mmCIF file of C-alpha atoms in Angstrom:
data_model
loop_
_atom_site.group_PDB
_atom_site.id
_atom_site.type_symbol
_atom_site.label_atom_id
_atom_site.label_comp_id
_atom_site.label_asym_id
_atom_site.label_seq_id
_atom_site.Cartn_x
_atom_site.Cartn_y
_atom_site.Cartn_z
ATOM 1 C CA MET Q 296 7.342 31.404 27.048
ATOM 2 C CA TRP Q 297 9.847 31.643 24.196
ATOM 3 C CA SER Q 298 11.445 28.559 22.635
ATOM 4 C CA TYR Q 299 14.780 28.123 20.863
ATOM 5 C CA GLN Q 300 15.800 25.106 18.834
ATOM 6 C CA HIS Q 301 19.203 23.456 19.164
ATOM 7 C CA GLN Q 302 20.308 20.258 17.459
ATOM 8 C CA HIS Q 303 19.678 17.929 20.399
ATOM 9 C CA PHE Q 304 17.285 19.919 22.563
ATOM 10 C CA THR Q 305 14.860 22.822 22.773
ATOM 11 C CA VAL Q 306 15.285 25.645 25.277
ATOM 12 C CA HIS Q 307 12.077 27.101 26.711
ATOM 13 C CA GLN Q 308 12.563 30.509 28.331
ATOM 14 C CA LEU Q 309 10.217 31.488 31.166
ATOM 15 C CA PRO Q 310 10.188 35.101 32.413
ATOM 16 C CA VAL Q 311 9.432 35.263 36.151
ATOM 17 C CA LEU Q 312 9.608 37.696 39.055
ATOM 18 C CA ARG Q 313 10.713 41.148 37.889
ATOM 19 C CA ASP Q 314 13.532 40.254 35.515
ATOM 20 C CA ASN Q 315 14.493 36.585 36.013
ATOM 21 C CA TYR Q 316 14.647 33.926 33.329
ATOM 22 C CA ILE Q 317 14.106 30.240 34.070
ATOM 23 C CA TYR Q 318 15.123 27.786 31.354
ATOM 24 C CA LEU Q 319 13.627 24.399 30.553
ATOM 25 C CA ILE Q 320 15.815 22.115 28.424
ATOM 26 C CA GLU Q 321 13.757 19.532 26.573
ATOM 27 C CA ALA Q 322 15.896 16.731 25.128
ATOM 28 C CA HIS Q 323 14.945 15.513 21.663
ATOM 29 C CA THR Q 324 16.031 11.877 22.007
ATOM 30 C CA SER Q 325 15.159 11.084 25.624
ATOM 31 C CA ASP Q 326 12.578 11.943 28.272
ATOM 32 C CA ALA Q 327 14.975 14.361 29.987
ATOM 33 C CA LEU Q 328 13.451 17.704 30.941
ATOM 34 C CA ILE Q 329 15.806 19.943 32.917
ATOM 35 C CA VAL Q 330 15.083 23.250 34.585
ATOM 36 C CA ILE Q 331 17.890 25.734 35.142
ATOM 37 C CA ASP Q 332 17.658 27.911 38.269
ATOM 38 C CA PRO Q 333 13.954 27.669 39.179
ATOM 39 C CA ALA Q 334 13.280 30.970 40.910
ATOM 40 C CA GLU Q 335 9.726 29.802 41.517
ATOM 41 C CA ALA Q 336 7.920 26.505 41.148
ATOM 42 C CA VAL Q 337 4.509 27.505 39.752
ATOM 43 C CA ALA Q 338 5.802 28.813 36.414
ATOM 44 C CA VAL Q 339 7.796 25.622 35.904
ATOM 45 C CA GLN Q 340 4.832 23.409 36.757
ATOM 46 C CA ARG Q 341 2.646 25.290 34.267
ATOM 47 C CA ALA Q 342 5.278 24.956 31.547
ATOM 48 C CA CYS Q 343 5.684 21.231 32.186
ATOM 49 C CA LYS Q 344 1.914 20.802 31.953
ATOM 50 C CA ALA Q 345 1.874 22.689 28.642
ATOM 51 C CA LEU Q 346 4.682 20.474 27.327
ATOM 52 C CA GLU Q 347 2.938 17.379 28.724
ATOM 53 C CA LYS Q 348 6.233 16.269 30.246
ATOM 54 C CA LYS Q 349 7.543 15.482 33.691
ATOM 55 C CA LEU Q 350 10.480 17.422 35.082
ATOM 56 C CA THR Q 351 13.462 15.090 35.530
ATOM 57 C CA HIS Q 352 16.268 17.355 36.790
ATOM 58 C CA ILE Q 353 16.972 20.708 38.390
ATOM 59 C CA PHE Q 354 20.322 22.387 37.662
ATOM 60 C CA ASN Q 355 21.381 25.172 40.035
ATOM 61 C CA THR Q 356 24.181 27.539 39.045
ATOM 62 C CA HIS Q 357 24.438 28.997 42.559
ATOM 63 C CA HIS Q 358 22.675 29.192 45.885
ATOM 64 C CA HIS Q 359 20.849 32.548 45.760
ATOM 65 C CA TRP Q 360 17.137 32.309 46.509
ATOM 66 C CA ASP Q 361 16.076 33.696 43.126
ATOM 67 C CA HIS Q 362 17.727 30.651 41.541
ATOM 68 C CA THR Q 363 16.745 27.941 44.020
ATOM 69 C CA ASP Q 364 13.417 28.962 45.577
ATOM 70 C CA GLY Q 365 11.455 26.428 43.533
ATOM 71 C CA ASN Q 366 13.774 23.510 44.273
ATOM 72 C CA LEU Q 367 11.962 21.746 47.070
ATOM 73 C CA GLN Q 368 8.424 22.241 45.753
ATOM 74 C CA LEU Q 369 9.421 20.938 42.315
ATOM 75 C CA LYS Q 370 11.304 18.002 43.816
ATOM 76 C CA ALA Q 371 8.270 17.063 45.901
ATOM 77 C CA HIS Q 372 5.943 17.381 42.913
ATOM 78 C CA PHE Q 373 8.016 15.623 40.238
ATOM 79 C CA ASP Q 374 10.460 13.500 42.286
ATOM 80 C CA CYS Q 375 13.230 15.021 40.153
ATOM 81 C CA GLN Q 376 16.949 15.157 40.967
ATOM 82 C CA ILE Q 377 18.674 18.376 41.988
ATOM 83 C CA ILE Q 378 22.208 18.973 40.712
ATOM 84 C CA GLY Q 379 24.600 21.647 41.969
ATOM 85 C CA ALA Q 380 28.178 22.417 42.849
ATOM 86 C CA LYS Q 381 29.929 20.036 45.226
ATOM 87 C CA CYS Q 382 31.752 22.911 46.905
ATOM 88 C CA ASP Q 383 28.437 24.629 47.674
ATOM 89 C CA ALA Q 384 26.275 21.605 48.433
ATOM 90 C CA GLU Q 385 25.269 22.815 51.898
ATOM 91 C CA ARG Q 386 23.635 25.898 50.374
ATOM 92 C CA ILE Q 387 21.706 24.215 47.525
ATOM 93 C CA PRO Q 388 18.240 23.177 48.801
ATOM 94 C CA GLY Q 389 17.513 19.478 48.267
ATOM 95 C CA ILE Q 390 20.703 18.727 46.347
ATOM 96 C CA ASP Q 391 21.057 15.100 45.195
ATOM 97 C CA ILE Q 392 24.040 15.115 42.831
ATOM 98 C CA GLN Q 393 27.177 17.149 43.496
ATOM 99 C CA VAL Q 394 29.308 18.102 40.497
ATOM 100 C CA THR Q 395 32.657 19.727 39.815
ATOM 101 C CA GLN Q 396 34.402 20.921 36.696
ATOM 102 C CA HIS Q 397 35.747 17.398 36.272
ATOM 103 C CA ASP Q 398 32.534 15.398 36.652
ATOM 104 C CA ALA Q 399 29.621 16.883 34.766
ATOM 105 C CA PRO Q 400 26.128 15.401 35.139
ATOM 106 C CA GLU Q 401 25.246 12.586 32.762
ATOM 107 C CA ILE Q 402 21.808 13.012 31.214
ATOM 108 C CA ALA Q 403 20.571 10.764 28.404
ATOM 109 C CA GLY Q 404 20.563 12.468 25.017
ATOM 110 C CA LEU Q 405 22.632 15.473 26.102
ATOM 111 C CA SER Q 406 26.323 16.384 26.173
ATOM 112 C CA ILE Q 407 26.952 18.492 29.260
ATOM 113 C CA GLN Q 408 30.023 20.326 30.518
ATOM 114 C CA THR Q 409 30.324 21.941 33.947
ATOM 115 C CA ILE Q 410 32.520 25.011 34.407
ATOM 116 C CA GLU Q 411 33.468 26.402 37.805
ATOM 117 C CA VAL Q 412 33.049 30.181 37.677
ATOM 118 C CA PRO Q 413 33.508 31.694 41.161
ATOM 119 C CA GLY Q 414 33.126 35.436 41.557
ATOM 120 C CA HIS Q 415 29.479 36.329 42.004
ATOM 121 C CA THR Q 416 29.411 33.578 44.644
ATOM 122 C CA SER Q 417 32.238 31.320 45.750
ATOM 123 C CA GLY Q 418 30.537 28.165 44.464
ATOM 124 C CA HIS Q 419 29.036 29.424 41.203
ATOM 125 C CA ILE Q 420 29.056 27.011 38.259
ATOM 126 C CA ALA Q 421 27.912 27.213 34.646
ATOM 127 C CA PHE Q 422 26.587 24.492 32.385
ATOM 128 C CA VAL Q 423 27.371 24.128 28.685
ATOM 129 C CA ILE Q 424 25.040 21.869 26.719
ATOM 130 C CA ASP Q 425 26.336 21.543 23.163
ATOM 131 C CA ASP Q 426 26.289 25.124 21.847
ATOM 132 C CA ALA Q 427 24.328 26.660 24.736
ATOM 133 C CA LEU Q 428 25.789 28.272 27.865
ATOM 134 C CA PHE Q 429 23.684 28.563 31.014
ATOM 135 C CA CYS Q 430 25.746 30.939 33.126
ATOM 136 C CA GLY Q 431 23.434 32.099 35.906
ATOM 137 C CA ASP Q 432 24.706 35.428 37.231
ATOM 138 C CA THR Q 433 28.313 35.182 36.047
ATOM 139 C CA MET Q 434 27.728 36.789 32.654
ATOM 140 C CA PHE Q 435 24.764 38.889 31.577
ATOM 141 C CA GLY Q 436 23.856 40.537 28.322
ATOM 142 C CA ALA Q 437 26.613 43.201 28.200
ATOM 143 C CA GLY Q 438 27.373 42.625 31.872
ATOM 144 C CA CYS Q 439 28.554 40.388 34.696
ATOM 145 C CA GLY Q 440 27.420 39.678 38.220
ATOM 146 C CA ARG Q 441 28.404 41.676 41.277
ATOM 147 C CA LEU Q 442 31.214 40.227 43.371
ATOM 148 C CA PHE Q 443 29.311 39.212 46.481
ATOM 149 C CA GLU Q 444 31.690 36.447 47.573
ATOM 150 C CA GLY Q 445 34.597 36.365 45.132
ATOM 151 C CA THR Q 446 37.508 38.566 44.139
ATOM 152 C CA PRO Q 447 38.011 40.530 40.910
ATOM 153 C CA ALA Q 448 40.740 38.064 39.937
ATOM 154 C CA GLN Q 449 38.372 35.121 40.401
ATOM 155 C CA MET Q 450 35.628 36.748 38.352
ATOM 156 C CA TRP Q 451 38.046 37.767 35.604
ATOM 157 C CA ASN Q 452 39.357 34.211 35.403
ATOM 158 C CA SER Q 453 35.782 32.900 35.277
ATOM 159 C CA LEU Q 454 34.794 35.288 32.508
ATOM 160 C CA CYS Q 455 37.889 34.315 30.540
ATOM 161 C CA LYS Q 456 36.748 30.679 30.699
ATOM 162 C CA LEU Q 457 33.391 31.632 29.219
ATOM 163 C CA ALA Q 458 34.932 33.951 26.640
ATOM 164 C CA ALA Q 459 37.050 31.036 25.393
ATOM 165 C CA LEU Q 460 33.972 29.041 24.370
ATOM 166 C CA ASP Q 461 33.096 28.762 20.695
ATOM 167 C CA PRO Q 462 31.901 32.199 19.515
ATOM 168 C CA ILE Q 463 28.649 30.676 18.213
ATOM 169 C CA THR Q 464 27.730 29.519 21.726
ATOM 170 C CA LYS Q 465 24.395 30.961 22.799
ATOM 171 C CA VAL Q 466 24.436 32.753 26.151
ATOM 172 C CA TYR Q 467 21.418 32.056 28.349
ATOM 173 C CA CYS Q 468 21.847 34.165 31.479
ATOM 174 C CA ALA Q 469 19.424 34.444 34.369
ATOM 175 C CA HIS Q 470 18.335 38.102 34.209
ATOM 176 C CA GLU Q 471 17.134 40.685 31.708
ATOM 177 C CA TYR Q 472 19.633 43.441 32.497
ATOM 178 C CA THR Q 473 20.852 44.082 28.968
ATOM 179 C CA MET Q 474 19.658 47.615 28.248
ATOM 180 C CA ALA Q 475 20.965 49.092 31.497
ATOM 181 C CA ASN Q 476 24.245 47.289 30.921
ATOM 182 C CA LEU Q 477 24.493 48.638 27.381
ATOM 183 C CA GLU Q 478 23.962 52.193 28.629
ATOM 184 C CA PHE Q 479 26.853 51.746 31.033
ATOM 185 C CA SER Q 480 28.981 50.152 28.323
ATOM 186 C CA ARG Q 481 28.402 53.121 26.028
ATOM 187 C CA SER Q 482 29.673 55.467 28.734
ATOM 188 C CA ILE Q 483 33.104 53.807 28.823
ATOM 189 C CA ASP Q 484 33.508 52.257 25.357
ATOM 190 C CA LEU Q 485 33.314 55.201 22.994
ATOM 191 C CA ASP Q 486 33.122 54.801 19.218
ATOM 192 C CA ASN Q 487 32.252 51.082 19.393
ATOM 193 C CA LEU Q 488 30.066 50.539 16.333
ATOM 194 C CA ALA Q 489 29.140 46.989 17.365
ATOM 195 C CA LEU Q 490 27.865 48.387 20.647
ATOM 196 C CA THR Q 491 25.749 51.014 18.881
ATOM 197 C CA GLU Q 492 24.255 48.355 16.621
ATOM 198 C CA ARG Q 493 23.450 46.141 19.587
ATOM 199 C CA MET Q 494 21.755 48.988 21.432
ATOM 200 C CA HIS Q 495 19.446 49.569 18.470
ATOM 201 C CA ARG Q 496 18.743 45.860 18.001
ATOM 202 C CA ASP Q 497 18.143 45.025 21.652
ATOM 203 C CA GLY Q 498 16.277 48.271 22.256
ATOM 204 C CA SER Q 499 13.846 47.313 19.511
ATOM 205 C CA LEU Q 500 13.331 43.899 21.103
ATOM 206 C CA ARG Q 501 12.540 45.409 24.487
ATOM 207 C CA GLN Q 502 10.078 47.867 22.946
ATOM 208 C CA GLN Q 503 8.233 44.796 21.669
ATOM 209 C CA ASN Q 504 8.470 43.191 25.135
ATOM 210 C CA LYS Q 505 10.754 40.506 23.743
ATOM 211 C CA PRO Q 506 13.885 39.174 25.478
ATOM 212 C CA THR Q 507 17.381 40.273 24.500
ATOM 213 C CA ILE Q 508 18.572 36.868 25.689
ATOM 214 C CA PRO Q 509 19.965 34.589 24.376
ATOM 215 C CA SER Q 510 23.000 36.485 23.265
ATOM 216 C CA SER Q 511 26.159 34.787 21.997
ATOM 217 C CA ILE Q 512 29.812 34.671 22.971
ATOM 218 C CA ALA Q 513 30.670 36.454 19.716
ATOM 219 C CA VAL Q 514 28.330 39.344 20.540
ATOM 220 C CA GLU Q 515 29.521 39.590 24.131
ATOM 221 C CA LEU Q 516 33.187 39.712 23.102
ATOM 222 C CA VAL Q 517 32.673 42.956 21.202
ATOM 223 C CA THR Q 518 29.984 44.671 23.303
ATOM 224 C CA ASN Q 519 30.286 43.450 26.916
ATOM 225 C CA PRO Q 520 32.445 45.961 28.837
ATOM 226 C CA PHE Q 521 33.653 43.233 31.169
ATOM 227 C CA LEU Q 522 35.090 41.236 28.272
ATOM 228 C CA ARG Q 523 36.561 44.197 26.435
ATOM 229 C CA SER Q 524 39.617 43.889 28.693
ATOM 230 C CA LEU Q 525 40.619 40.983 26.458
ATOM 231 C CA ASP Q 526 41.438 43.641 23.831
ATOM 232 C CA GLU Q 527 44.821 45.183 24.579
ATOM 233 C CA SER Q 528 44.104 48.369 22.642
ATOM 234 C CA PHE Q 529 40.882 48.883 24.599
ATOM 235 C CA CYS Q 530 42.798 48.442 27.867
ATOM 236 C CA GLN Q 531 45.375 51.039 26.844
ATOM 237 C CA THR Q 532 42.736 53.540 25.790
ATOM 238 C CA TYR Q 533 40.695 52.958 28.943
ATOM 239 C CA ALA Q 534 43.720 53.254 31.252
ATOM 240 C CA ALA Q 535 44.741 56.522 29.621
ATOM 241 C CA ARG Q 536 41.233 57.959 29.840
ATOM 242 C CA TYR Q 537 40.762 57.114 33.509
ATOM 243 C CA LYS Q 538 44.403 57.696 34.475
ATOM 244 C CA LEU Q 539 45.183 54.156 35.616
ATOM 245 C CA SER Q 540 48.861 53.562 36.349
ATOM 246 C CA VAL Q 541 48.844 50.245 34.496
ATOM 247 C CA SER Q 542 46.731 48.864 31.652
ATOM 248 C CA ASP Q 543 46.739 45.102 32.212
ATOM 249 C CA ALA Q 544 43.467 43.252 31.701
ATOM 250 C CA LEU Q 545 42.752 42.509 35.379
ATOM 251 C CA THR Q 546 43.358 46.105 36.469
ATOM 252 C CA VAL Q 547 41.065 47.456 33.755
ATOM 253 C CA PHE Q 548 38.372 44.856 34.498
ATOM 254 C CA THR Q 549 38.533 45.648 38.222
ATOM 255 C CA ASP Q 550 38.168 49.369 37.593
ATOM 256 C CA ILE Q 551 35.210 48.817 35.275
ATOM 257 C CA ARG Q 552 33.493 46.599 37.852
ATOM 258 C CA LEU Q 553 34.007 49.228 40.597
ATOM 259 C CA ARG Q 554 32.774 51.982 38.285
ATOM 260 C CA LYS Q 555 29.622 49.957 37.486
ATOM 261 C CA ASP Q 556 29.049 49.292 41.201
ATOM 262 C CA ARG Q 557 29.214 53.002 41.945
ATOM 263 C CA GLY Q 558 26.951 53.915 39.044
#
């Protein structure tokens, strides 16, 4: 378990399954203890025991089993509340509180924003707590989620919402995919010095069996291939290289996503 301090809370990062991350948010000024996307219950129960605290809430970013599989066991054990997207309530096990972009959950001691980010799934949401983004499978370290239920336009719009957050915002995504994503990014984003630096930095972390996550919005803007479409010069260079007829951001993003899917 790795822990990261923020002004009003501590984030505890739990690696589970093959490459998942579960996050526990421990409020500093209340008894709130939130878990984000509990892929399994046992790891969360052990962490709560180590912290000597009771789980109060479960936040689900989307319905996939590797984000919700611990819901019912944890709810039965802790009598905690499960919070998820209103538009996807029928697919969130044990949901108690349904939220939208306009009515974020109210938890004592924490300032929370909900962002609707369809693309990976139709009902995907992200949570922003102060300067921390919990984005599930919408954005990864140097990547984004596959489009299982949404369109490229939906995912691009969702990523633009996240990219507009304060650059200092920490990015807590749900999987450790960074190194594979960086290899792909290097294949399409030539001569990007920030990308080269990140590959060395994150590669060193993985050699030490340490997480590359959290990242930050600032880092993702200059190294994530799916956000590079925000840079007009990148779009023009990419479109010329791959012989696209147009170089608008959505077209370039869509081509990059298809190229990653094929790779």
